[in-house]
Coordinates of C-alpha atoms in Angstrom, one line a residue:
M256 CA 92.1 70.1 63.4
I257 CA 92.5 72.1 66.6
Y258 CA 91.1 69.3 68.7
N259 CA 93.5 66.8 67.1
I260 CA 96.5 68.9 67.8
L261 CA 95.5 69.4 71.4
E262 CA 94.9 65.7 71.9
I263 CA 98.4 65.0 70.5
V264 CA 100.0 67.6 72.7
V265 CA 98.1 67.2 76.0
T266 CA 97.6 63.4 76.4
P267 CA 101.3 62.4 76.7
L268 CA 101.9 65.4 78.9
L269 CA 99.3 64.3 81.3
L270 CA 101.0 61.0 81.8
V271 CA 104.5 62.6 82.1
S272 CA 103.3 65.5 84.4
F273 CA 101.3 63.4 86.9
P274 CA 102.5 59.8 86.6
S275 CA 101.6 58.9 90.2
L276 CA 98.2 60.6 90.4
S277 CA 95.3 58.4 91.5
L278 CA 91.7 59.2 92.4
T279 CA 92.3 58.7 96.1
F280 CA 93.8 61.6 98.0
E281 CA 96.8 61.3 100.3
L282 CA 97.2 63.4 103.4
P283 CA 98.2 66.9 102.3
R284 CA 101.7 68.2 102.9
N285 CA 101.8 70.7 105.7
H286 CA 104.1 73.5 104.6
G287 CA 103.4 75.6 107.6
R288 CA 105.7 75.9 110.7
D289 CA 104.6 75.5 114.3
R290 CA 105.4 78.5 116.4
V291 CA 107.0 78.0 119.8
V292 CA 105.9 80.5 122.4
P293 CA 108.8 81.5 124.6
A294 CA 108.6 80.2 128.1
S295 CA 109.1 83.6 129.5
L296 CA 105.7 84.6 128.3
Q297 CA 104.2 82.3 130.9
S298 CA 105.7 84.1 133.9
M299 CA 105.4 87.8 133.4
P300 CA 104.5 90.2 136.3
E301 CA 100.9 91.3 136.3
A302 CA 101.4 95.1 136.7
I303 CA 101.4 95.4 132.9
N304 CA 100.3 92.3 131.0
L305 CA 102.9 91.5 128.3
N306 CA 101.6 87.9 128.2
N307 CA 99.0 88.6 125.5
D308 CA 99.2 85.8 122.9
D309 CA 96.8 87.4 120.5
Q310 CA 98.7 90.7 120.5
Q311 CA 102.0 88.8 120.2
K312 CA 100.8 87.0 117.1
S313 CA 99.2 90.0 115.5
G314 CA 102.1 92.2 116.1
N315 CA 104.6 93.1 113.4
N316 CA 107.5 90.7 114.4
N317 CA 109.4 91.9 111.3
L318 CA 110.0 95.1 113.2
I319 CA 111.9 93.4 116.0
K320 CA 115.4 95.0 115.9
K321 CA 118.5 92.9 115.4
P322 CA 121.2 93.0 118.0
R323 CA 123.6 95.9 117.7
N324 CA 127.0 94.2 117.8
N325 CA 128.8 97.4 118.5
N326 CA 127.0 98.0 121.8
P327 CA 129.2 97.0 124.7
A328 CA 126.1 96.1 126.7
V329 CA 125.2 93.3 124.3
V330 CA 126.4 89.9 125.5
G331 CA 125.8 86.3 124.6
T332 CA 122.1 85.4 124.9
N333 CA 122.7 82.3 127.0
F334 CA 124.8 84.3 129.4
L335 CA 122.2 87.1 129.5
R336 CA 119.4 84.7 130.3
K337 CA 121.4 83.0 133.0
K338 CA 122.4 86.2 134.8
T339 CA 118.8 87.6 134.5
A340 CA 117.4 84.4 136.0
D341 CA 120.0 84.4 138.8
L342 CA 119.4 88.1 139.6
L343 CA 115.6 87.6 139.8
Q344 CA 116.0 84.5 141.9
I345 CA 118.3 86.0 144.6
T346 CA 116.2 89.1 144.9
S347 CA 112.9 87.2 145.3
N348 CA 111.2 87.1 148.7
S349 CA 111.9 83.4 149.1
Y350 CA 115.6 83.7 148.7
D351 CA 117.6 85.0 151.7
N352 CA 120.8 83.0 151.6
E353 CA 123.5 85.8 151.5
S354 CA 126.3 83.4 150.5
G355 CA 124.2 82.2 147.6
V356 CA 124.2 85.7 146.2
N357 CA 127.9 85.6 145.4
N358 CA 127.7 82.0 144.2
L359 CA 125.0 82.8 141.6
L360 CA 126.2 86.2 140.4
G361 CA 129.9 85.8 140.7
R362 CA 132.5 88.2 142.0
K363 CA 132.1 90.8 139.2
M364 CA 128.3 91.2 139.5
K365 CA 126.5 92.7 142.5
V366 CA 122.9 93.4 143.4
V367 CA 123.1 97.1 142.6
R368 CA 121.3 99.4 140.2
K369 CA 124.2 99.2 137.8
T370 CA 123.7 95.5 137.4
F371 CA 120.0 95.9 136.6
N372 CA 120.7 98.8 134.3
W373 CA 123.3 96.7 132.4
L374 CA 121.0 93.7 132.0
I375 CA 118.1 95.8 130.8
D376 CA 120.3 97.6 128.3
S377 CA 121.5 94.2 127.0
W378 CA 117.9 93.0 126.6
V379 CA 117.0 96.1 124.7
F380 CA 119.6 95.4 122.0
S381 CA 119.4 91.6 122.1
G382 CA 116.9 91.2 119.3
E383 CA 115.2 88.3 121.2
L384 CA 111.5 87.9 120.9
D385 CA 111.0 88.0 124.7
A386 CA 113.4 91.0 125.3
A387 CA 110.6 93.3 126.4
D388 CA 109.3 90.6 128.8
K389 CA 112.7 90.2 130.4
A390 CA 113.4 94.0 130.6
Y391 CA 110.1 94.6 132.2
A392 CA 110.6 91.7 134.7
L393 CA 113.8 93.4 135.8
L394 CA 112.2 96.8 136.1
T395 CA 109.3 95.3 138.2
R396 CA 111.8 93.6 140.5
M397 CA 113.6 97.0 141.0
E398 CA 110.3 98.6 141.9
E399 CA 109.5 95.8 144.4
L400 CA 112.9 96.1 146.1
D401 CA 112.5 99.9 146.3
S402 CA 109.1 99.8 147.9
S403 CA 109.9 97.1 150.4
A404 CA 112.1 96.7 153.4
S405 CA 114.7 94.9 151.4
T406 CA 118.3 94.2 152.4
F407 CA 119.3 95.5 148.9
V408 CA 119.6 99.3 148.9
G409 CA 120.1 101.8 146.1
I410 CA 118.0 99.9 143.6
R411 CA 115.5 102.6 142.9
P412 CA 114.9 102.9 139.1
D413 CA 115.5 106.2 137.4
V414 CA 114.3 107.9 134.2
R415 CA 117.0 106.1 132.2
I416 CA 115.9 102.6 133.3
Y417 CA 112.2 103.3 132.6
T418 CA 113.0 104.7 129.2
K419 CA 115.1 101.7 128.3
V420 CA 112.3 99.4 129.1
M421 CA 110.0 101.5 126.9
N422 CA 112.7 101.1 124.2
A423 CA 112.6 97.3 124.6
I424 CA 108.8 97.4 124.2
S425 CA 109.0 99.7 121.1
R426 CA 111.4 97.3 119.5
S427 CA 109.2 94.2 120.1
G428 CA 106.9 95.0 117.2
R429 CA 103.9 94.0 119.3
S430 CA 100.6 95.5 118.2
D431 CA 99.9 96.7 121.8
A432 CA 103.4 98.2 122.3
G433 CA 102.1 101.7 122.3
E434 CA 99.6 101.1 125.1
L435 CA 102.2 99.3 127.2
A436 CA 104.7 102.1 126.8
K437 CA 102.0 104.6 127.6
K438 CA 101.2 102.8 130.9
I439 CA 104.9 103.1 131.9
L440 CA 104.9 106.8 131.1
E441 CA 101.8 107.3 133.2
K442 CA 103.5 105.5 136.1
M443 CA 106.5 107.8 135.7
N444 CA 104.4 110.9 135.8
H445 CA 102.6 109.7 138.9
L446 CA 105.8 108.8 140.7
Y447 CA 107.3 112.2 139.8
S448 CA 104.3 114.4 140.6
S449 CA 103.6 112.6 143.9
G450 CA 107.2 113.2 144.9
H451 CA 107.8 109.5 145.5
N452 CA 110.6 109.4 142.9
V453 CA 111.9 112.7 141.6
N454 CA 114.4 111.0 139.3
V455 CA 111.8 109.6 136.9
K456 CA 110.6 112.9 135.3
P457 CA 110.0 111.9 131.6
N458 CA 112.5 113.5 129.2
T459 CA 113.0 113.8 125.4
L460 CA 114.2 110.2 125.1
T461 CA 111.2 108.9 127.1
F462 CA 108.7 110.6 124.8
T463 CA 110.6 109.5 121.8
A464 CA 110.5 105.9 123.0
L465 CA 106.7 106.3 123.4
V466 CA 106.4 107.7 119.8
E467 CA 108.4 104.8 118.5
A468 CA 106.4 102.3 120.4
Y469 CA 103.2 103.4 118.7
A470 CA 104.9 103.9 115.4
N471 CA 106.4 100.4 115.3
S472 CA 103.2 98.7 116.6
G473 CA 101.3 98.9 113.3
A474 CA 98.1 99.0 115.3
P475 CA 95.1 100.9 113.7
G476 CA 95.3 104.6 114.5
S477 CA 98.8 104.3 116.0
A478 CA 100.3 106.8 113.5
L479 CA 97.9 109.5 114.5
I480 CA 98.7 108.9 118.2
A481 CA 102.4 109.1 117.5
A482 CA 101.8 112.4 115.7
K483 CA 99.8 113.7 118.7
I484 CA 102.7 112.8 121.1
C485 CA 105.0 114.9 118.9
D486 CA 102.5 117.8 119.4
V487 CA 102.8 117.2 123.1
M488 CA 106.6 117.4 122.9
I489 CA 106.3 120.7 120.9
Q490 CA 103.9 122.1 123.6
K491 CA 106.3 121.2 126.4
W492 CA 109.3 122.7 124.7
A493 CA 107.3 125.8 123.8
S494 CA 106.2 126.2 127.4
G495 CA 109.8 126.1 128.7
D496 CA 110.1 122.5 129.9
P497 CA 113.9 122.0 130.0
D498 CA 113.8 118.2 129.7
V499 CA 111.5 117.7 126.7
R500 CA 112.0 119.0 123.2
P501 CA 110.9 117.4 119.9
T502 CA 113.7 116.0 117.7
S503 CA 114.1 114.8 114.1
R504 CA 114.1 111.3 115.5
S505 CA 110.7 111.6 117.2
F506 CA 109.2 113.2 114.1
N507 CA 110.8 110.6 111.9
A508 CA 109.2 107.8 113.8
A509 CA 105.7 109.3 113.4
I510 CA 106.3 110.0 109.7
N511 CA 107.3 106.4 109.2
A512 CA 104.2 105.3 111.0
F513 CA 102.1 107.1 108.5
A514 CA 104.2 105.7 105.6
K515 CA 103.3 102.2 106.7
S516 CA 99.7 102.9 107.9
G517 CA 97.8 102.6 104.7
E518 CA 95.6 105.6 105.8
N519 CA 94.0 107.5 102.9
D520 CA 95.7 110.8 104.0
A521 CA 99.0 109.2 105.2
A522 CA 101.1 111.2 102.7
Q523 CA 99.5 114.5 103.7
Q524 CA 99.8 113.8 107.4
A525 CA 103.5 112.9 106.9
E526 CA 104.1 116.2 105.1
R527 CA 102.3 118.1 107.8
L528 CA 104.7 116.5 110.4
F529 CA 107.6 117.4 108.2
E530 CA 106.5 121.0 108.1
K531 CA 106.1 121.1 111.9
M532 CA 109.6 119.9 112.2
L533 CA 110.9 122.6 109.9
E534 CA 109.0 125.2 112.0
C535 CA 110.6 123.9 115.2
Y536 CA 114.0 124.2 113.5
K537 CA 113.4 127.7 112.3
A538 CA 112.2 128.6 115.9
G539 CA 115.6 127.7 117.2
N540 CA 115.4 124.0 118.0
K541 CA 118.5 122.7 116.3
D542 CA 117.5 119.1 117.1
C543 CA 114.8 119.4 114.5
K544 CA 117.0 120.1 111.6
P545 CA 115.8 117.9 108.7
N546 CA 118.2 115.3 107.5
S547 CA 118.3 112.7 104.8
V548 CA 116.5 110.1 106.9
N549 CA 113.6 112.6 107.4
Y550 CA 113.4 113.4 103.7
N551 CA 113.5 109.7 102.9
S552 CA 110.6 108.9 105.3
V553 CA 108.4 111.6 103.8
I554 CA 109.2 110.5 100.3
N555 CA 108.4 106.9 101.3
A556 CA 105.0 108.0 102.7
I557 CA 104.2 109.8 99.5
A558 CA 105.5 106.9 97.3
N559 CA 103.2 104.5 99.2
S560 CA 100.1 106.7 98.6
D561 CA 98.0 106.8 95.5
Y562 CA 96.8 110.4 95.5
E563 CA 97.1 112.2 92.1
G564 CA 100.5 113.8 91.6
S565 CA 102.2 111.8 94.4
V566 CA 105.0 110.6 92.2
Q567 CA 105.7 114.1 91.0
R568 CA 105.8 115.3 94.6
A569 CA 108.2 112.6 95.6
R570 CA 110.5 113.6 92.8
E571 CA 110.3 117.3 93.9
L572 CA 111.4 116.4 97.4
L573 CA 114.3 114.4 95.9
Q574 CA 115.3 117.4 93.8
E575 CA 115.1 119.6 96.9
M576 CA 117.5 117.3 98.7
D577 CA 119.9 117.4 95.7
I578 CA 119.8 121.2 95.5
K579 CA 120.4 121.7 99.2
Y580 CA 123.2 119.2 99.2
R581 CA 124.9 120.9 96.2
A582 CA 124.6 124.1 98.1
G583 CA 126.6 122.7 101.0
D584 CA 124.1 121.1 103.3
E585 CA 125.6 117.7 104.0
D586 CA 122.8 116.6 106.3
V587 CA 120.3 116.3 103.5
K588 CA 122.6 114.4 101.1
P589 CA 120.4 112.2 98.9
T590 CA 121.4 108.6 99.2
T591 CA 120.8 105.4 97.3
I592 CA 117.7 104.9 99.5
S593 CA 116.4 108.4 98.5
F594 CA 116.7 107.7 94.8
N595 CA 115.4 104.1 95.0
T596 CA 112.3 105.3 96.8
V597 CA 111.4 107.7 94.0
I598 CA 112.1 105.0 91.3
D599 CA 109.8 102.7 93.3
A600 CA 107.2 105.4 93.3
Y601 CA 107.3 105.5 89.5
A602 CA 106.9 101.7 89.5
K603 CA 103.8 101.9 91.7
S604 CA 102.3 104.8 89.6
G605 CA 101.5 102.8 86.5
L606 CA 102.2 105.9 84.4
L607 CA 102.8 105.2 80.7
N608 CA 106.2 106.9 80.9
A609 CA 107.0 105.5 84.3
G610 CA 109.8 103.2 83.0
E611 CA 111.6 106.0 81.1
R612 CA 111.4 108.4 84.2
A613 CA 112.6 105.7 86.5
E614 CA 115.5 104.9 84.2
D615 CA 116.4 108.6 83.9
I616 CA 116.9 108.6 87.7
L617 CA 118.9 105.4 87.5
H618 CA 121.2 107.0 84.9
Y619 CA 121.6 110.1 87.1
M620 CA 122.6 108.0 90.1
E621 CA 125.3 106.3 87.9
E622 CA 126.6 109.7 86.8
L623 CA 126.7 111.1 90.3
Y624 CA 128.7 108.1 91.5
E625 CA 131.0 107.8 88.5
R626 CA 131.9 111.6 88.7
G627 CA 132.5 111.4 92.4
E628 CA 129.8 114.0 93.1
N629 CA 127.9 111.7 95.4
I630 CA 129.3 108.3 96.2
D631 CA 126.4 107.6 98.5
A632 CA 124.1 107.5 95.4
K633 CA 125.7 104.4 93.9
P634 CA 122.9 102.3 92.3
N635 CA 122.4 98.8 93.8
A636 CA 120.3 95.8 92.8
R637 CA 117.2 97.3 94.1
S638 CA 117.7 100.4 92.0
F639 CA 117.8 98.3 88.8
N640 CA 115.0 96.0 90.0
S641 CA 112.7 99.0 90.7
A642 CA 113.5 100.5 87.2
I643 CA 112.7 97.1 85.7
N644 CA 109.4 97.0 87.7
A645 CA 108.5 100.5 86.5
Y646 CA 108.8 99.3 82.9
A647 CA 106.9 96.1 83.7
K648 CA 103.9 98.0 85.1
S649 CA 104.0 100.9 82.7
G650 CA 102.0 99.4 79.9
C651 CA 104.0 101.1 77.2
E652 CA 104.4 99.2 73.9
D653 CA 108.1 98.2 74.3
A654 CA 108.1 97.8 78.1
A655 CA 109.2 94.2 78.1
L656 CA 112.1 94.9 75.7
K657 CA 113.3 97.9 77.7
A658 CA 112.9 96.0 81.0
E659 CA 115.1 93.2 79.6
A660 CA 117.6 95.8 78.4
V661 CA 117.9 97.1 81.9
L662 CA 118.5 93.5 83.1
D663 CA 121.1 93.0 80.5
R664 CA 123.0 96.1 81.6
M665 CA 122.7 94.9 85.2
K666 CA 124.3 91.6 84.2
K667 CA 127.1 93.3 82.3
L668 CA 127.9 95.5 85.3
Y669 CA 128.0 92.6 87.6
E670 CA 130.2 90.5 85.3
A671 CA 132.5 93.5 85.1
G672 CA 133.0 93.3 88.9
N673 CA 130.2 95.5 90.4
C674 CA 128.8 93.2 93.0
D675 CA 126.3 95.7 94.2
V676 CA 124.1 95.2 91.1
R677 CA 124.1 91.4 91.1
P678 CA 120.9 90.2 89.4
D679 CA 118.6 88.2 91.6
T680 CA 115.5 86.1 91.3
H681 CA 113.4 89.2 91.6
S682 CA 115.2 90.8 88.6
F683 CA 114.4 87.9 86.3
S684 CA 110.9 87.4 87.6
T685 CA 110.0 91.0 87.0
V686 CA 111.2 90.9 83.4
I687 CA 109.2 87.7 82.9
N688 CA 106.2 89.5 84.2
A689 CA 106.9 92.4 81.9
W690 CA 106.7 89.9 79.0
A691 CA 103.5 88.5 80.5
R692 CA 101.9 92.0 80.4
S693 CA 103.1 92.8 76.9
R694 CA 101.1 92.5 73.7
K695 CA 104.0 90.9 71.9
N696 CA 103.8 87.5 70.2
E697 CA 105.7 84.5 71.5
K698 CA 105.7 85.9 75.1
A699 CA 105.6 82.4 76.6
E700 CA 108.7 81.4 74.7
K701 CA 110.5 84.5 75.8
A702 CA 109.5 84.0 79.4
L703 CA 110.7 80.4 79.3
N704 CA 114.0 81.4 77.8
L705 CA 114.6 84.0 80.6
F706 CA 113.7 81.4 83.2
R707 CA 116.2 79.0 81.7
K708 CA 118.9 81.7 81.7
M709 CA 118.2 82.3 85.4
K710 CA 118.3 78.6 86.2
K711 CA 121.6 78.2 84.3
L712 CA 123.1 81.1 86.2
Y713 CA 122.1 79.5 89.5
E714 CA 123.5 76.1 88.5
A715 CA 126.8 78.0 87.5
G716 CA 127.1 79.2 91.1
N717 CA 125.1 82.5 91.3
K718 CA 122.9 81.6 94.3
S719 CA 121.1 85.0 94.2
V720 CA 119.1 83.8 91.2
R721 CA 117.8 80.6 92.8
P722 CA 114.4 80.0 91.1
N723 CA 111.4 80.1 93.4
V724 CA 107.6 79.6 93.0
V725 CA 107.2 83.3 92.0
A726 CA 109.4 82.8 89.0
Y727 CA 107.6 79.7 88.0
N728 CA 104.2 81.4 88.4
A729 CA 105.5 84.3 86.2
V730 CA 106.2 82.0 83.3
L731 CA 102.8 80.4 83.7
N732 CA 101.3 83.9 83.7
A733 CA 103.0 84.6 80.4
C734 CA 101.6 81.4 79.0
A735 CA 98.1 82.3 80.2
F736 CA 98.1 85.6 78.3
T737 CA 99.9 84.5 75.2
N738 CA 98.6 86.1 71.9
G739 CA 98.8 84.5 68.5
D740 CA 97.6 81.6 66.4
V741 CA 96.7 78.1 67.3
R742 CA 100.4 77.0 67.1
E743 CA 101.4 79.6 69.6
S744 CA 98.5 78.7 71.9
N745 CA 99.6 75.0 71.8
R746 CA 103.1 76.0 72.5
A747 CA 102.0 78.0 75.5
V748 CA 100.1 75.0 76.9
E749 CA 103.2 72.8 76.3
I750 CA 105.4 75.3 78.2
A751 CA 102.9 75.5 81.1
H752 CA 102.9 71.7 81.5
F753 CA 106.7 71.7 81.4
V754 CA 106.9 74.5 84.0
L755 CA 104.4 72.8 86.4
R756 CA 106.2 69.5 86.1
D757 CA 109.6 71.1 86.6
L758 CA 108.4 72.9 89.8
E759 CA 107.0 69.6 91.2
Q760 CA 110.3 67.8 90.6
S761 CA 112.6 70.6 91.8
S762 CA 113.9 71.5 95.2
F763 CA 112.9 75.2 94.6
G764 CA 109.5 75.0 96.2
V765 CA 106.1 73.5 95.7
P766 CA 103.1 74.6 93.6
D767 CA 100.8 77.1 95.5
Q768 CA 97.3 78.2 94.8
I769 CA 98.7 80.9 92.4
T770 CA 100.5 78.2 90.5
Y771 CA 97.3 76.0 90.1
G772 CA 95.0 79.0 89.5
T773 CA 97.3 80.4 86.8
F774 CA 97.6 77.0 85.2
L775 CA 93.8 76.8 85.0
K776 CA 93.8 80.3 83.5
V777 CA 96.2 78.8 80.8
C778 CA 93.6 76.2 80.1
T779 CA 90.8 78.8 79.8
H780 CA 92.7 81.1 77.4
Q781 CA 94.8 78.7 75.4
M782 CA 92.8 75.5 75.0
A783 CA 89.7 74.9 73.1
D784 CA 86.6 73.7 74.9
C785 CA 87.1 70.0 74.4
D786 CA 87.5 66.7 76.2
A787 CA 91.2 67.1 76.3
R788 CA 90.8 70.4 78.3
D789 CA 88.4 68.8 80.7
K790 CA 90.8 66.0 81.4
V791 CA 93.7 68.4 82.0
V792 CA 91.5 70.5 84.3
E793 CA 90.3 67.5 86.3
V794 CA 93.8 66.2 86.8
V795 CA 95.2 69.5 87.8
F796 CA 92.4 70.3 90.2
K797 CA 92.6 66.9 92.0
K798 CA 96.4 67.5 92.3
C799 CA 95.6 70.9 93.8
C800 CA 93.2 69.3 96.3
K801 CA 95.8 66.7 97.3
D802 CA 98.4 69.5 97.9
G803 CA 95.9 71.5 100.0
Q804 CA 96.1 74.5 97.7
V805 CA 92.4 75.2 96.8
G806 CA 92.2 78.9 97.4
N807 CA 89.9 81.6 96.1
M808 CA 91.8 82.0 92.9
V809 CA 91.6 78.3 92.1
V810 CA 87.9 78.3 92.7
Q811 CA 87.3 81.3 90.5
E812 CA 89.4 80.0 87.7
L813 CA 87.7 76.6 87.9
K814 CA 84.4 78.3 87.5
L815 CA 85.6 79.9 84.3
V816 CA 87.1 76.8 82.7
T817 CA 84.4 74.2 83.4
K818 CA 80.8 73.6 82.5
S819 CA 78.3 73.6 85.3
N820 CA 78.0 69.8 85.5
H821 CA 81.8 69.3 85.4
Y822 CA 82.2 71.9 88.1
A823 CA 79.6 70.2 90.3
R824 CA 81.2 66.8 89.8
L825 CA 84.6 68.2 90.9
T826 CA 83.5 70.3 93.9
G827 CA 80.1 68.9 94.9
R828 CA 78.8 72.5 94.6
A829 CA 76.7 74.4 92.2
Q830 CA 78.7 76.6 89.8
L831 CA 76.6 79.8 90.5
E832 CA 77.0 79.3 94.3
E833 CA 79.3 81.6 96.1
I834 CA 81.9 79.5 97.9
N835 CA 83.9 80.2 101.0
T836 CA 86.9 77.9 100.6
K837 CA 86.7 77.2 104.3
E838 CA 83.4 75.4 103.6
L839 CA 85.2 72.9 101.4
P840 CA 87.0 69.8 102.8
K841 CA 89.9 71.1 105.0
D842 CA 92.4 68.8 103.2
W843 CA 91.7 70.8 100.1
W844 CA 92.8 74.2 101.5
C845 CA 94.9 73.5 104.5
N846 CA 98.2 74.9 102.9
V847 CA 96.7 77.9 101.2
V848 CA 98.3 81.3 102.1
E849 CA 96.0 84.1 101.1
G850 CA 97.3 87.6 100.5
K851 CA 100.5 89.0 98.8
W852 CA 102.3 89.9 102.0
Q853 CA 101.5 86.7 103.8
R854 CA 102.9 84.7 100.8
Q855 CA 106.0 86.9 100.8
K856 CA 106.5 86.4 104.5
Q857 CA 106.2 82.6 104.0
R858 CA 108.8 82.7 101.2
L859 CA 111.2 84.7 103.4
N860 CA 110.7 82.2 106.3
E861 CA 111.4 79.3 103.9
A862 CA 114.5 81.0 102.5
A863 CA 115.7 81.5 106.1
G864 CA 115.2 77.8 106.9
K865 CA 112.5 78.6 109.5

């Protein structure tokens, strides 16, 4: 009887889902994007090699700072590029036409240190990928003019210019940013100690730029180096150096580096730095007074760790901020970011009561804002999403119902005019995942209903809930782990086919390896071992091959759902053989993006139209 039901359900769906599928493979779609290397990377000075393609690609480009529009030095990029090129051209050894100088730069710009300084400052805040290259090229030209018998005088760079170039490097997000900034500092020390240039003695801002260069690089061990530089700053200040003293900003950069490092003792190291900052403040260094940003960074480091008791410690620091603020210390006023970080810590903890604790904090934020006691603690969409996520990952019996209740409250607040809590795709996807993790019956049906609500809201004009492949995959996951009788299993299979077909026909994205792997999991868990299942698996796997999405998950799920002879026929490999997907035909895996963060980055790029 089971087989008959499956044959009735599956066979028509195969024809509807994949009407154009043939046994011959088309060329796979290339969903990647070619990256264009800026031309400036081809012509950098050789004193410090910034033209390192491997470093540029491996660096954290997400850390590249956006332009600061309120900085008067920031100008249009095209204008900035033109004036930089003009200045470098007329100050080159091969250019000696004095009248050409005025023609190129114009009446308002002269070949003086102020012009170099202004252009370097503009590059620092430009947000351009090659900003560090351009700033360093200008610095190098100043050094050349200063050391030669040039007709241009008064061009000698000072500590401010060197520090600004280090700032440009720190903002680049390159994995070698710390080492590049260190070389500049070493040059400054040499110039100053030798007496060649007494105006380049490194100061507090110089050392802070070095800390930030290491902190932003994301390179292995960079957090520890950033912390050691803070120690050097403490030693210089303690020994009486009038130009160098640690600040809350320098400590914060090092603390943030540990928060993002993934080191086993990152949280403990971040707290040690925080304690050192407190000691400096108590010793009379007012620039080390802890503020909300410092507290938030430490809480974030703790929230990102997995040591026992980390979430309780994060909450203690939040309470410490709240108590100090209520006692009159405005500098440590807890903000929405502070509260959100602790809510997120509960979501990551997996504690059984994580959802309730997270929602308690959410309610407290609402009370603080509504009573006017702390208007900077107003909950936003992330506050609600993190609370929903805490329920989704908690494993408590009613987690899905409670997560959906938080989403419903979120929707009501938004409909009442609170635009800060507008539900988004992540809100719905997380609740769908909560249902997928639950032990309730009819979870696939509930997940589909939520997806349809999200799609309806999007079609009604709410662009923040635009469905994406993550939302589709969440529904498939609910189908894969559906509990119940044969009727419910059949319904889960039907929903899974509908979702896969809908994704293929939509403009919301394309199936990825998670989509195909999860669909194969649906087949394993919800379909009996029969010819109908074999047919579905074969069709889906061949479609996956054509789309270039055969990743590790697909291979593992294929092993679980097929018999050895069927697996060998589909892949040409023995079922017990360990397969590196790169050993399979390239067309099968060319569009696979392995890893959570890489997939997230790809979705962000696609959303931005890159």
